[in-house]
mmCIF file of C-alpha atoms in Angstrom:
data_model
loop_
_atom_site.group_PDB
_atom_site.id
_atom_site.type_symbol
_atom_site.label_atom_id
_atom_site.label_comp_id
_atom_site.label_asym_id
_atom_site.label_seq_id
_atom_site.Cartn_x
_atom_site.Cartn_y
_atom_site.Cartn_z
ATOM 1 C CA MET A 257 -0.128 0.020 -0.033
ATOM 2 C CA SER A 258 1.001 3.603 -0.668
ATOM 3 C CA ASN A 259 2.572 5.871 2.013
ATOM 4 C CA THR A 260 0.606 8.540 0.475
ATOM 5 C CA PRO A 261 -2.782 8.991 1.920
ATOM 6 C CA ALA A 262 -6.066 8.350 -0.277
ATOM 7 C CA PRO A 263 -6.931 11.772 -2.123
ATOM 8 C CA GLU A 264 -10.124 13.535 -0.877
ATOM 9 C CA LEU A 265 -12.753 13.442 -3.622
ATOM 10 C CA PHE A 266 -15.342 15.776 -4.845
ATOM 11 C CA THR A 267 -13.892 18.996 -3.137
ATOM 12 C CA TRP A 268 -13.765 22.424 -4.847
ATOM 13 C CA GLU A 269 -10.044 21.514 -5.231
ATOM 14 C CA PHE A 270 -10.668 18.216 -6.676
ATOM 15 C CA ALA A 271 -12.996 19.842 -9.193
ATOM 16 C CA THR A 272 -10.264 22.167 -10.372
ATOM 17 C CA ASP A 273 -7.983 19.336 -11.056
ATOM 18 C CA PRO A 274 -9.045 15.860 -10.397
ATOM 19 C CA TYR A 275 -6.366 14.211 -12.409
ATOM 20 C CA PRO A 276 -3.722 13.768 -9.691
ATOM 21 C CA ALA A 277 -6.498 12.036 -7.491
ATOM 22 C CA TYR A 278 -7.479 9.736 -10.477
ATOM 23 C CA ALA A 279 -3.712 8.870 -10.984
ATOM 24 C CA TRP A 280 -3.704 7.809 -7.368
ATOM 25 C CA LEU A 281 -6.921 5.607 -7.669
ATOM 26 C CA ARG A 282 -5.723 4.261 -10.969
ATOM 27 C CA GLU A 283 -2.611 2.836 -9.340
ATOM 28 C CA HIS A 284 -3.799 1.958 -5.663
ATOM 29 C CA ALA A 285 -7.762 1.618 -5.697
ATOM 30 C CA PRO A 286 -8.731 1.228 -9.487
ATOM 31 C CA VAL A 287 -12.212 -0.123 -8.395
ATOM 32 C CA HIS A 288 -13.146 2.267 -5.647
ATOM 33 C CA ARG A 289 -16.139 2.530 -3.214
ATOM 34 C CA THR A 290 -16.859 5.738 -2.123
ATOM 35 C CA ARG A 291 -19.946 7.957 -0.796
ATOM 36 C CA LEU A 292 -20.826 10.686 -3.157
ATOM 37 C CA PRO A 293 -21.785 14.247 -2.077
ATOM 38 C CA SER A 294 -25.535 13.305 -2.622
ATOM 39 C CA GLY A 295 -25.165 10.474 0.243
ATOM 40 C CA VAL A 296 -25.271 7.609 -2.626
ATOM 41 C CA GLU A 297 -22.514 5.085 -2.317
ATOM 42 C CA ALA A 298 -21.080 3.908 -5.623
ATOM 43 C CA TRP A 299 -18.028 2.134 -7.261
ATOM 44 C CA LEU A 300 -15.564 4.318 -9.179
ATOM 45 C CA VAL A 301 -13.743 2.701 -12.135
ATOM 46 C CA THR A 302 -10.796 4.194 -13.387
ATOM 47 C CA ARG A 303 -8.501 2.042 -15.351
ATOM 48 C CA TYR A 304 -8.893 2.259 -19.155
ATOM 49 C CA GLY A 305 -9.106 -1.705 -19.552
ATOM 50 C CA ASP A 306 -11.796 -1.809 -16.726
ATOM 51 C CA ALA A 307 -13.587 1.028 -17.764
ATOM 52 C CA ARG A 308 -13.864 -0.242 -21.495
ATOM 53 C CA GLN A 309 -15.236 -3.518 -20.154
ATOM 54 C CA ALA A 310 -17.725 -2.030 -17.864
ATOM 55 C CA LEU A 311 -19.226 0.262 -20.571
ATOM 56 C CA ALA A 312 -19.967 -2.827 -22.736
ATOM 57 C CA ASP A 313 -21.047 -5.170 -19.828
ATOM 58 C CA GLN A 314 -24.693 -6.026 -19.986
ATOM 59 C CA ARG A 315 -24.915 -7.092 -16.294
ATOM 60 C CA LEU A 316 -24.454 -3.299 -15.701
ATOM 61 C CA SER A 317 -28.069 -2.052 -16.093
ATOM 62 C CA LYS A 318 -28.737 1.613 -17.145
ATOM 63 C CA ASN A 319 -32.321 1.119 -15.453
ATOM 64 C CA PRO A 320 -32.317 2.833 -11.933
ATOM 65 C CA ALA A 321 -35.080 0.233 -11.087
ATOM 66 C CA HIS A 322 -32.195 -2.014 -10.461
ATOM 67 C CA HIS A 323 -30.322 0.055 -7.804
ATOM 68 C CA ASP A 324 -30.550 -1.353 -4.375
ATOM 69 C CA GLU A 325 -31.052 2.023 -2.871
ATOM 70 C CA PRO A 326 -31.198 2.946 0.755
ATOM 71 C CA ALA A 327 -34.032 5.188 1.925
ATOM 72 C CA HIS A 328 -31.790 8.306 2.055
ATOM 73 C CA ALA A 329 -30.661 7.742 -1.484
ATOM 74 C CA LYS A 330 -33.829 7.865 -2.889
ATOM 75 C CA GLY A 331 -34.159 9.404 -6.199
ATOM 76 C CA ARG A 332 -30.572 10.934 -6.028
ATOM 77 C CA THR A 333 -29.323 9.226 -9.144
ATOM 78 C CA GLY A 334 -29.885 10.494 -12.878
ATOM 79 C CA ILE A 335 -31.276 13.858 -13.817
ATOM 80 C CA PRO A 336 -33.437 15.542 -11.117
ATOM 81 C CA GLY A 337 -37.224 15.735 -12.074
ATOM 82 C CA GLU A 338 -37.006 13.323 -14.769
ATOM 83 C CA ARG A 339 -39.010 10.485 -13.140
ATOM 84 C CA LYS A 340 -41.817 12.915 -12.060
ATOM 85 C CA ALA A 341 -42.024 14.475 -15.453
ATOM 86 C CA GLU A 342 -42.336 11.034 -17.333
ATOM 87 C CA LEU A 343 -39.139 11.709 -19.233
ATOM 88 C CA MET A 344 -37.467 8.347 -18.039
ATOM 89 C CA THR A 345 -37.606 6.422 -21.345
ATOM 90 C CA HIS A 346 -34.706 7.664 -23.119
ATOM 91 C CA LEU A 347 -31.586 5.884 -24.134
ATOM 92 C CA LEU A 348 -29.611 6.719 -20.969
ATOM 93 C CA ASN A 349 -32.239 4.662 -18.757
ATOM 94 C CA ILE A 350 -33.080 1.652 -20.587
ATOM 95 C CA ASP A 351 -31.708 -1.598 -21.614
ATOM 96 C CA PRO A 352 -32.053 -4.137 -24.443
ATOM 97 C CA PRO A 353 -34.652 -5.088 -26.061
ATOM 98 C CA ASP A 354 -36.162 -1.553 -25.435
ATOM 99 C CA HIS A 355 -32.917 0.493 -26.148
ATOM 100 C CA THR A 356 -32.394 -1.552 -29.128
ATOM 101 C CA ARG A 357 -35.663 -0.561 -30.467
ATOM 102 C CA LEU A 358 -35.527 2.929 -29.229
ATOM 103 C CA ARG A 359 -31.963 3.581 -30.799
ATOM 104 C CA ARG A 360 -33.041 2.172 -34.173
ATOM 105 C CA LEU A 361 -35.887 4.321 -34.105
ATOM 106 C CA VAL A 362 -34.032 7.481 -33.309
ATOM 107 C CA SER A 363 -31.043 6.612 -35.547
ATOM 108 C CA LYS A 364 -33.391 6.977 -38.405
ATOM 109 C CA ALA A 365 -33.925 10.530 -37.713
ATOM 110 C CA PHE A 366 -30.632 11.420 -36.396
ATOM 111 C CA THR A 367 -28.677 10.307 -39.391
ATOM 112 C CA PRO A 368 -24.974 11.196 -40.318
ATOM 113 C CA ARG A 369 -26.579 12.866 -43.473
ATOM 114 C CA ARG A 370 -28.639 15.128 -41.449
ATOM 115 C CA VAL A 371 -25.709 16.289 -39.224
ATOM 116 C CA ALA A 372 -23.487 16.948 -42.476
ATOM 117 C CA GLU A 373 -26.434 19.109 -44.010
ATOM 118 C CA PHE A 374 -26.480 21.002 -40.724
ATOM 119 C CA ALA A 375 -22.840 22.316 -41.170
ATOM 120 C CA PRO A 376 -23.629 25.348 -42.768
ATOM 121 C CA ARG A 377 -25.929 26.379 -40.016
ATOM 122 C CA VAL A 378 -23.584 25.727 -37.367
ATOM 123 C CA GLN A 379 -21.213 27.831 -39.127
ATOM 124 C CA GLU A 380 -23.608 30.791 -39.436
ATOM 125 C CA LEU A 381 -24.579 30.466 -35.752
ATOM 126 C CA THR A 382 -20.813 30.649 -34.881
ATOM 127 C CA ASP A 383 -20.031 33.580 -36.967
ATOM 128 C CA ARG A 384 -23.205 35.433 -35.472
ATOM 129 C CA LEU A 385 -22.201 34.996 -31.883
ATOM 130 C CA ILE A 386 -18.580 36.212 -32.556
ATOM 131 C CA ASP A 387 -20.106 39.251 -34.533
ATOM 132 C CA THR A 388 -22.145 39.835 -31.479
ATOM 133 C CA ILE A 389 -18.977 39.578 -29.028
ATOM 134 C CA LEU A 390 -17.008 41.894 -31.413
ATOM 135 C CA GLU A 391 -20.022 44.626 -31.714
ATOM 136 C CA ASN A 392 -20.406 44.583 -28.013
ATOM 137 C CA GLN A 393 -16.670 45.895 -27.586
ATOM 138 C CA HIS A 394 -15.929 49.666 -26.367
ATOM 139 C CA SER A 395 -12.216 49.325 -27.459
ATOM 140 C CA VAL A 396 -10.797 48.277 -30.806
ATOM 141 C CA GLU A 397 -7.465 47.776 -29.011
ATOM 142 C CA LYS A 398 -8.502 45.249 -26.294
ATOM 143 C CA GLY A 399 -11.676 43.288 -26.362
ATOM 144 C CA THR A 400 -13.068 41.219 -23.395
ATOM 145 C CA ALA A 401 -15.675 38.411 -23.234
ATOM 146 C CA ASP A 402 -16.711 35.437 -20.938
ATOM 147 C CA LEU A 403 -16.372 32.750 -23.827
ATOM 148 C CA ILE A 404 -18.779 30.234 -21.860
ATOM 149 C CA HIS A 405 -21.712 32.624 -21.420
ATOM 150 C CA GLU A 406 -21.309 34.590 -24.650
ATOM 151 C CA PHE A 407 -20.156 31.715 -27.101
ATOM 152 C CA ALA A 408 -19.817 27.891 -25.841
ATOM 153 C CA PHE A 409 -23.059 27.929 -23.879
ATOM 154 C CA PRO A 410 -25.498 29.794 -26.416
ATOM 155 C CA LEU A 411 -23.904 28.039 -29.820
ATOM 156 C CA PRO A 412 -25.130 24.150 -29.076
ATOM 157 C CA ILE A 413 -28.440 25.415 -27.611
ATOM 158 C CA TYR A 414 -29.491 27.343 -30.612
ATOM 159 C CA ALA A 415 -27.880 24.607 -32.666
ATOM 160 C CA ILE A 416 -29.913 21.667 -31.134
ATOM 161 C CA CYS A 417 -33.274 23.694 -30.983
ATOM 162 C CA ASP A 418 -32.836 24.260 -34.718
ATOM 163 C CA MET A 419 -32.383 20.624 -35.408
ATOM 164 C CA LEU A 420 -35.112 19.544 -33.135
ATOM 165 C CA GLY A 421 -37.563 22.037 -34.951
ATOM 166 C CA VAL A 422 -38.067 24.369 -31.838
ATOM 167 C CA PRO A 423 -39.338 27.835 -33.368
ATOM 168 C CA ARG A 424 -36.728 30.682 -33.324
ATOM 169 C CA GLU A 425 -39.007 32.581 -31.175
ATOM 170 C CA ASP A 426 -38.953 30.100 -28.380
ATOM 171 C CA GLN A 427 -35.210 29.342 -28.401
ATOM 172 C CA ASP A 428 -34.515 31.780 -25.694
ATOM 173 C CA ASP A 429 -36.844 30.065 -23.381
ATOM 174 C CA PHE A 430 -34.873 26.815 -23.801
ATOM 175 C CA ARG A 431 -31.746 28.932 -23.255
ATOM 176 C CA ASP A 432 -33.072 30.220 -20.063
ATOM 177 C CA TRP A 433 -34.093 26.523 -18.925
ATOM 178 C CA ALA A 434 -30.683 25.252 -19.840
ATOM 179 C CA GLY A 435 -28.883 27.762 -17.926
ATOM 180 C CA MET A 436 -30.917 26.938 -14.788
ATOM 181 C CA MET A 437 -29.703 23.298 -15.292
ATOM 182 C CA ILE A 438 -26.282 24.348 -15.591
ATOM 183 C CA ARG A 439 -26.372 27.076 -12.686
ATOM 184 C CA HIS A 440 -27.860 24.455 -10.323
ATOM 185 C CA GLY A 441 -26.189 21.401 -11.826
ATOM 186 C CA GLY A 442 -23.765 20.991 -8.446
ATOM 187 C CA GLY A 443 -26.112 22.296 -6.024
ATOM 188 C CA PRO A 444 -29.873 21.949 -5.047
ATOM 189 C CA ARG A 445 -31.753 19.719 -7.321
ATOM 190 C CA GLY A 446 -35.015 21.503 -7.195
ATOM 191 C CA GLY A 447 -33.678 24.234 -9.583
ATOM 192 C CA VAL A 448 -32.828 21.524 -12.237
ATOM 193 C CA ALA A 449 -36.277 19.711 -11.645
ATOM 194 C CA ARG A 450 -38.387 23.055 -12.344
ATOM 195 C CA SER A 451 -36.364 23.551 -15.674
ATOM 196 C CA VAL A 452 -37.111 19.788 -16.469
ATOM 197 C CA LYS A 453 -40.772 20.280 -15.754
ATOM 198 C CA LYS A 454 -41.020 23.489 -17.966
ATOM 199 C CA MET A 455 -39.231 21.929 -20.578
ATOM 200 C CA ARG A 456 -41.261 18.720 -20.532
ATOM 201 C CA GLY A 457 -44.664 20.710 -20.882
ATOM 202 C CA TYR A 458 -43.205 22.786 -23.873
ATOM 203 C CA LEU A 459 -42.098 19.363 -25.559
ATOM 204 C CA ALA A 460 -45.521 17.879 -25.025
ATOM 205 C CA GLU A 461 -47.099 20.830 -26.844
ATOM 206 C CA LEU A 462 -44.493 20.896 -29.505
ATOM 207 C CA ILE A 463 -44.747 17.334 -30.198
ATOM 208 C CA HIS A 464 -48.606 17.580 -30.683
ATOM 209 C CA ARG A 465 -48.019 20.696 -32.932
ATOM 210 C CA LYS A 466 -45.525 18.422 -34.926
ATOM 211 C CA ARG A 467 -47.830 15.763 -35.342
ATOM 212 C CA GLU A 468 -50.469 17.647 -37.013
ATOM 213 C CA ASN A 469 -48.145 19.869 -38.964
ATOM 214 C CA PRO A 470 -44.641 18.012 -39.468
ATOM 215 C CA GLY A 471 -41.409 19.555 -40.855
ATOM 216 C CA ASP A 472 -37.909 18.619 -42.019
ATOM 217 C CA ASP A 473 -36.770 18.532 -38.251
ATOM 218 C CA LEU A 474 -35.711 15.832 -35.700
ATOM 219 C CA ILE A 475 -38.839 15.990 -33.778
ATOM 220 C CA SER A 476 -40.926 15.168 -36.735
ATOM 221 C CA GLY A 477 -38.359 12.492 -37.754
ATOM 222 C CA LEU A 478 -38.632 11.162 -34.120
ATOM 223 C CA ILE A 479 -42.594 11.300 -34.400
ATOM 224 C CA HIS A 480 -42.801 9.521 -37.796
ATOM 225 C CA ALA A 481 -39.778 6.941 -37.481
ATOM 226 C CA SER A 482 -41.148 3.542 -37.610
ATOM 227 C CA ASP A 483 -39.676 0.040 -37.659
ATOM 228 C CA HIS A 484 -41.961 -2.819 -38.519
ATOM 229 C CA GLY A 485 -44.952 -0.782 -38.008
ATOM 230 C CA GLU A 486 -43.564 0.335 -34.398
ATOM 231 C CA HIS A 487 -43.391 4.071 -33.598
ATOM 232 C CA LEU A 488 -42.150 6.097 -30.473
ATOM 233 C CA THR A 489 -44.733 6.619 -27.888
ATOM 234 C CA GLU A 490 -45.426 10.485 -27.111
ATOM 235 C CA ASN A 491 -43.697 9.959 -23.780
ATOM 236 C CA GLU A 492 -40.680 8.127 -25.468
ATOM 237 C CA ALA A 493 -40.586 11.071 -28.169
ATOM 238 C CA ALA A 494 -40.605 13.614 -25.479
ATOM 239 C CA ALA A 495 -37.880 11.752 -23.506
ATOM 240 C CA MET A 496 -35.911 11.438 -26.516
ATOM 241 C CA ALA A 497 -36.151 15.249 -27.653
ATOM 242 C CA PHE A 498 -35.396 16.045 -23.914
ATOM 243 C CA ILE A 499 -32.375 13.868 -23.676
ATOM 244 C CA LEU A 500 -30.925 15.006 -27.017
ATOM 245 C CA LEU A 501 -31.312 18.579 -25.926
ATOM 246 C CA PHE A 502 -29.949 18.030 -22.224
ATOM 247 C CA ALA A 503 -27.166 15.692 -23.225
ATOM 248 C CA GLY A 504 -26.611 17.515 -26.479
ATOM 249 C CA PHE A 505 -25.932 21.103 -25.228
ATOM 250 C CA GLU A 506 -24.050 20.620 -21.896
ATOM 251 C CA THR A 507 -21.313 18.151 -23.544
ATOM 252 C CA THR A 508 -20.773 20.708 -26.280
ATOM 253 C CA VAL A 509 -20.455 23.635 -23.939
ATOM 254 C CA ASN A 510 -17.883 21.933 -21.958
ATOM 255 C CA LEU A 511 -16.082 20.481 -25.156
ATOM 256 C CA ILE A 512 -15.854 24.041 -26.486
ATOM 257 C CA GLY A 513 -14.936 25.622 -23.095
ATOM 258 C CA ASN A 514 -12.522 23.057 -21.997
ATOM 259 C CA GLY A 515 -10.826 22.762 -25.386
ATOM 260 C CA VAL A 516 -10.190 26.623 -25.676
ATOM 261 C CA TYR A 517 -8.936 26.668 -22.084
ATOM 262 C CA ALA A 518 -6.605 23.706 -23.135
ATOM 263 C CA LEU A 519 -5.347 25.368 -26.181
ATOM 264 C CA LEU A 520 -4.660 28.746 -24.090
ATOM 265 C CA CYS A 521 -2.583 26.775 -21.679
ATOM 266 C CA ASN A 522 -0.661 25.023 -24.356
ATOM 267 C CA PRO A 523 0.344 27.799 -26.554
ATOM 268 C CA ASP A 524 2.581 25.372 -28.710
ATOM 269 C CA GLN A 525 -0.301 23.213 -29.701
ATOM 270 C CA ARG A 526 -2.527 26.347 -30.202
ATOM 271 C CA HIS A 527 0.304 27.659 -32.688
ATOM 272 C CA ARG A 528 0.530 24.534 -34.424
ATOM 273 C CA LEU A 529 -3.355 24.220 -34.966
ATOM 274 C CA GLN A 530 -3.572 27.908 -35.929
ATOM 275 C CA ALA A 531 -0.701 27.308 -38.640
ATOM 276 C CA SER A 532 -2.468 24.264 -39.811
ATOM 277 C CA LEU A 533 -5.777 26.117 -40.160
ATOM 278 C CA ASP A 534 -4.100 29.122 -42.023
ATOM 279 C CA ALA A 535 -2.784 26.619 -44.454
ATOM 280 C CA GLY A 536 -6.189 25.352 -45.181
ATOM 281 C CA GLU A 537 -5.741 21.775 -43.509
ATOM 282 C CA THR A 538 -8.283 20.092 -41.567
ATOM 283 C CA GLY A 539 -6.534 16.860 -40.511
ATOM 284 C CA LEU A 540 -5.071 18.436 -37.221
ATOM 285 C CA LEU A 541 -8.312 20.061 -36.347
ATOM 286 C CA GLU A 542 -9.851 16.522 -36.618
ATOM 287 C CA THR A 543 -7.432 14.811 -34.481
ATOM 288 C CA GLY A 544 -7.026 17.895 -32.240
ATOM 289 C CA VAL A 545 -10.808 17.799 -31.250
ATOM 290 C CA GLU A 546 -10.338 14.011 -30.310
ATOM 291 C CA GLU A 547 -7.297 14.899 -28.230
ATOM 292 C CA LEU A 548 -9.210 17.630 -26.307
ATOM 293 C CA LEU A 549 -11.913 15.157 -25.705
ATOM 294 C CA ARG A 550 -9.415 12.755 -24.427
ATOM 295 C CA TYR A 551 -7.139 15.302 -22.561
ATOM 296 C CA ASP A 552 -9.929 17.209 -20.752
ATOM 297 C CA GLY A 553 -13.212 16.007 -22.019
ATOM 298 C CA PRO A 554 -16.667 17.263 -21.205
ATOM 299 C CA VAL A 555 -17.939 14.092 -19.456
ATOM 300 C CA GLU A 556 -15.937 13.266 -16.379
ATOM 301 C CA LEU A 557 -18.059 10.265 -15.322
ATOM 302 C CA ALA A 558 -20.350 7.889 -17.418
ATOM 303 C CA THR A 559 -23.994 8.060 -16.534
ATOM 304 C CA TRP A 560 -25.135 5.846 -13.789
ATOM 305 C CA ARG A 561 -25.102 1.832 -14.085
ATOM 306 C CA PHE A 562 -26.504 -0.834 -11.656
ATOM 307 C CA ALA A 563 -25.243 -4.199 -10.967
ATOM 308 C CA THR A 564 -28.061 -6.769 -11.933
ATOM 309 C CA GLU A 565 -26.373 -9.669 -10.320
ATOM 310 C CA PRO A 566 -22.961 -10.056 -8.628
ATOM 311 C CA LEU A 567 -19.718 -9.590 -10.710
ATOM 312 C CA ALA A 568 -16.026 -8.628 -10.635
ATOM 313 C CA ILE A 569 -14.560 -5.622 -12.117
ATOM 314 C CA GLY A 570 -10.927 -5.318 -12.226
ATOM 315 C CA GLY A 571 -10.598 -8.205 -9.400
ATOM 316 C CA GLN A 572 -13.196 -6.112 -7.271
ATOM 317 C CA GLN A 573 -16.345 -7.891 -6.260
ATOM 318 C CA ILE A 574 -19.427 -5.822 -6.862
ATOM 319 C CA ALA A 575 -22.843 -6.926 -5.274
ATOM 320 C CA ALA A 576 -26.326 -6.951 -7.156
ATOM 321 C CA GLY A 577 -27.927 -3.487 -6.965
ATOM 322 C CA ASP A 578 -24.562 -1.504 -6.309
ATOM 323 C CA PRO A 579 -24.299 1.604 -8.641
ATOM 324 C CA VAL A 580 -21.003 1.934 -10.681
ATOM 325 C CA LEU A 581 -19.600 5.055 -12.361
ATOM 326 C CA VAL A 582 -16.984 4.593 -14.881
ATOM 327 C CA VAL A 583 -14.546 7.518 -14.524
ATOM 328 C CA LEU A 584 -14.157 8.400 -18.409
ATOM 329 C CA ALA A 585 -11.492 11.214 -17.290
ATOM 330 C CA ALA A 586 -9.374 8.810 -15.378
ATOM 331 C CA ALA A 587 -9.497 6.105 -18.100
ATOM 332 C CA ASP A 588 -8.578 8.409 -20.783
ATOM 333 C CA ARG A 589 -5.285 9.447 -18.953
ATOM 334 C CA ASP A 590 -4.445 5.962 -18.009
ATOM 335 C CA PRO A 591 -0.607 5.316 -19.087
ATOM 336 C CA GLU A 592 -1.164 1.830 -19.697
ATOM 337 C CA ARG A 593 -3.218 2.829 -22.729
ATOM 338 C CA PHE A 594 -1.888 6.257 -23.774
ATOM 339 C CA ALA A 595 1.718 7.432 -24.217
ATOM 340 C CA GLU A 596 2.470 10.577 -22.104
ATOM 341 C CA PRO A 597 -1.304 10.872 -21.097
ATOM 342 C CA ASP A 598 -0.888 14.068 -19.224
ATOM 343 C CA THR A 599 0.397 15.580 -22.255
ATOM 344 C CA LEU A 600 -1.889 17.517 -24.855
ATOM 345 C CA ASP A 601 -0.705 16.210 -28.286
ATOM 346 C CA LEU A 602 -3.166 17.398 -31.044
ATOM 347 C CA SER A 603 -1.623 15.098 -33.722
ATOM 348 C CA ARG A 604 -2.210 11.913 -31.463
ATOM 349 C CA ARG A 605 -3.348 9.189 -33.839
ATOM 350 C CA ASP A 606 -3.680 6.248 -31.407
ATOM 351 C CA ASN A 607 -6.353 7.769 -29.882
ATOM 352 C CA LYS A 608 -9.538 5.599 -28.830
ATOM 353 C CA HIS A 609 -10.564 7.608 -25.853
ATOM 354 C CA LEU A 610 -13.776 6.961 -24.280
ATOM 355 C CA GLY A 611 -15.005 10.395 -24.308
ATOM 356 C CA TYR A 612 -18.242 9.413 -25.974
ATOM 357 C CA GLY A 613 -18.619 6.139 -24.084
ATOM 358 C CA HIS A 614 -18.271 2.830 -25.664
ATOM 359 C CA GLY A 615 -20.607 -0.350 -26.655
ATOM 360 C CA ILE A 616 -24.418 0.012 -27.312
ATOM 361 C CA HIS A 617 -24.611 3.395 -25.374
ATOM 362 C CA TYR A 618 -21.994 5.206 -27.336
ATOM 363 C CA CYS A 619 -23.169 8.909 -27.819
ATOM 364 C CA LEU A 620 -25.754 9.075 -30.730
ATOM 365 C CA GLY A 621 -24.942 12.876 -30.706
ATOM 366 C CA ALA A 622 -21.323 12.347 -31.052
ATOM 367 C CA PRO A 623 -21.058 13.531 -34.844
ATOM 368 C CA LEU A 624 -22.977 16.744 -34.062
ATOM 369 C CA ALA A 625 -20.651 17.336 -30.967
ATOM 370 C CA ARG A 626 -17.592 16.988 -33.260
ATOM 371 C CA LEU A 627 -19.013 19.088 -36.105
ATOM 372 C CA GLU A 628 -19.999 22.161 -33.338
ATOM 373 C CA GLY A 629 -16.421 21.567 -31.739
ATOM 374 C CA GLN A 630 -14.586 21.720 -34.775
ATOM 375 C CA THR A 631 -16.326 24.690 -36.205
ATOM 376 C CA ALA A 632 -16.310 26.574 -32.963
ATOM 377 C CA LEU A 633 -12.463 26.324 -32.596
ATOM 378 C CA ALA A 634 -11.649 26.855 -35.952
ATOM 379 C CA THR A 635 -13.836 29.964 -36.292
ATOM 380 C CA LEU A 636 -12.506 31.448 -32.954
ATOM 381 C CA LEU A 637 -8.965 30.907 -33.900
ATOM 382 C CA ARG A 638 -9.414 32.337 -37.459
ATOM 383 C CA ARG A 639 -11.344 35.418 -36.106
ATOM 384 C CA MET A 640 -9.689 35.960 -32.922
ATOM 385 C CA PRO A 641 -5.941 34.958 -33.559
ATOM 386 C CA ASP A 642 -4.603 36.626 -30.473
ATOM 387 C CA LEU A 643 -7.240 35.326 -27.949
ATOM 388 C CA ARG A 644 -5.534 34.975 -24.507
ATOM 389 C CA LEU A 645 -6.854 34.291 -21.046
ATOM 390 C CA ALA A 646 -7.719 37.143 -19.048
ATOM 391 C CA GLY A 647 -6.748 36.913 -15.444
ATOM 392 C CA ASP A 648 -5.193 34.037 -13.571
ATOM 393 C CA PRO A 649 -6.119 30.715 -14.205
ATOM 394 C CA ALA A 650 -5.987 30.078 -10.612
ATOM 395 C CA ASP A 651 -8.994 32.023 -10.051
ATOM 396 C CA LEU A 652 -10.932 30.215 -12.673
ATOM 397 C CA ARG A 653 -14.098 27.936 -11.050
ATOM 398 C CA TRP A 654 -15.135 24.536 -12.350
ATOM 399 C CA ARG A 655 -18.650 23.687 -11.940
ATOM 400 C CA GLY A 656 -19.225 20.995 -9.005
ATOM 401 C CA GLY A 657 -21.537 18.587 -10.660
ATOM 402 C CA LEU A 658 -20.869 14.731 -10.607
ATOM 403 C CA ILE A 659 -21.087 13.637 -14.244
ATOM 404 C CA MET A 660 -19.934 16.640 -16.364
ATOM 405 C CA ARG A 661 -16.639 18.600 -16.292
ATOM 406 C CA GLY A 662 -16.802 22.203 -17.356
ATOM 407 C CA LEU A 663 -15.762 25.815 -16.479
ATOM 408 C CA ARG A 664 -18.143 28.357 -15.056
ATOM 409 C CA THR A 665 -16.790 31.197 -16.901
ATOM 410 C CA LEU A 666 -13.809 31.572 -19.201
ATOM 411 C CA PRO A 667 -12.727 35.330 -19.072
ATOM 412 C CA VAL A 668 -10.703 36.048 -22.394
ATOM 413 C CA GLU A 669 -8.979 39.115 -24.043
ATOM 414 C CA PHE A 670 -8.509 39.918 -27.800
ATOM 415 C CA THR A 671 -7.936 42.716 -30.274
ATOM 416 C CA ALA A 672 -11.371 43.570 -31.066
ATOM 417 C CA ARG A 673 -11.124 44.100 -34.827
ATOM 418 C CA GLN A 674 -13.155 41.895 -36.921
ATOM 419 C CA ILE A 675 -10.979 39.594 -39.204
#
């Protein structure tokens, strides 16, 4: 056993930089039982090999009904309010065969072609947000902005709203509800639950309208997708639209925010990427976004799993009913799998990271997140080539939620001329 004491988990210091603690766990307690801030006890899986195996193990159910939860932990897993709002029947909460049926139906509406056709709109939204930032500056010499609130947050909200078919005049409501979720993500669950309830009411009404008057959008596609005569029920369609919105925006906010921050903290890599983009190349941008996902990705822990029977992970016995959380951030820095894992290398090719999961629950929205991440980073570097951090990195605060990893704010400076 190591002489160094076990690190304290889930403190504010841990949220700022969890990687030293994860390195200790990988070495000394790779499958580690801990009490979470919510009071729930769960197993943390930190090594890459164990993590990859656990993500694909069908004995680990996504359905919270399998949680052998004590009274004090009731309702403290998953997204606050989703059970009460009848939004449980989405891909993050179900197993085969229901998962297989739902994913097949949703895949019919959420195709790579649809994502590719959406690229010009993502570019338009990106440019519009940067235009707004530049227009709001009082000095040409030195502009300032909070890249989270003014750029990384609104971009995926407006993009996923457009894809789902939320009318433009309603999108600011979604932005408000999503903002409430992010603000309360690490604190009281009531604020998130209220936003979930409002979103559920809106989605029910929108699905009803789309059933009567469908368009070329994702909600219309979800309603009308069929497989051997089977359709999504109204609850299933609402739950799927909700999770695409909920999972689709916050992961991308963090991908852009964490990605920009990592580039600003690694100027040699940032300059390599800038030179590559200036030369009209896209290869380094593509491998670079994958590396940013591995290095400091938007999802720190995979969503909840529950053992349906006794099983072993990494030599550790897990009891039936126990919650298991796969720590993607720890697995993606495992030196057994990645050479120099704590080094950011945008040209890294052997990069089978777990940032979007693995197995049947691999993220359906990964192509859209990649498109948004690549477009956002390339456009920022092109239009704000001298972008730099404003203030001391030690003053930055990370949100304290369990699953996601992201900055609360990202203050930057730049020359405010439009390029």
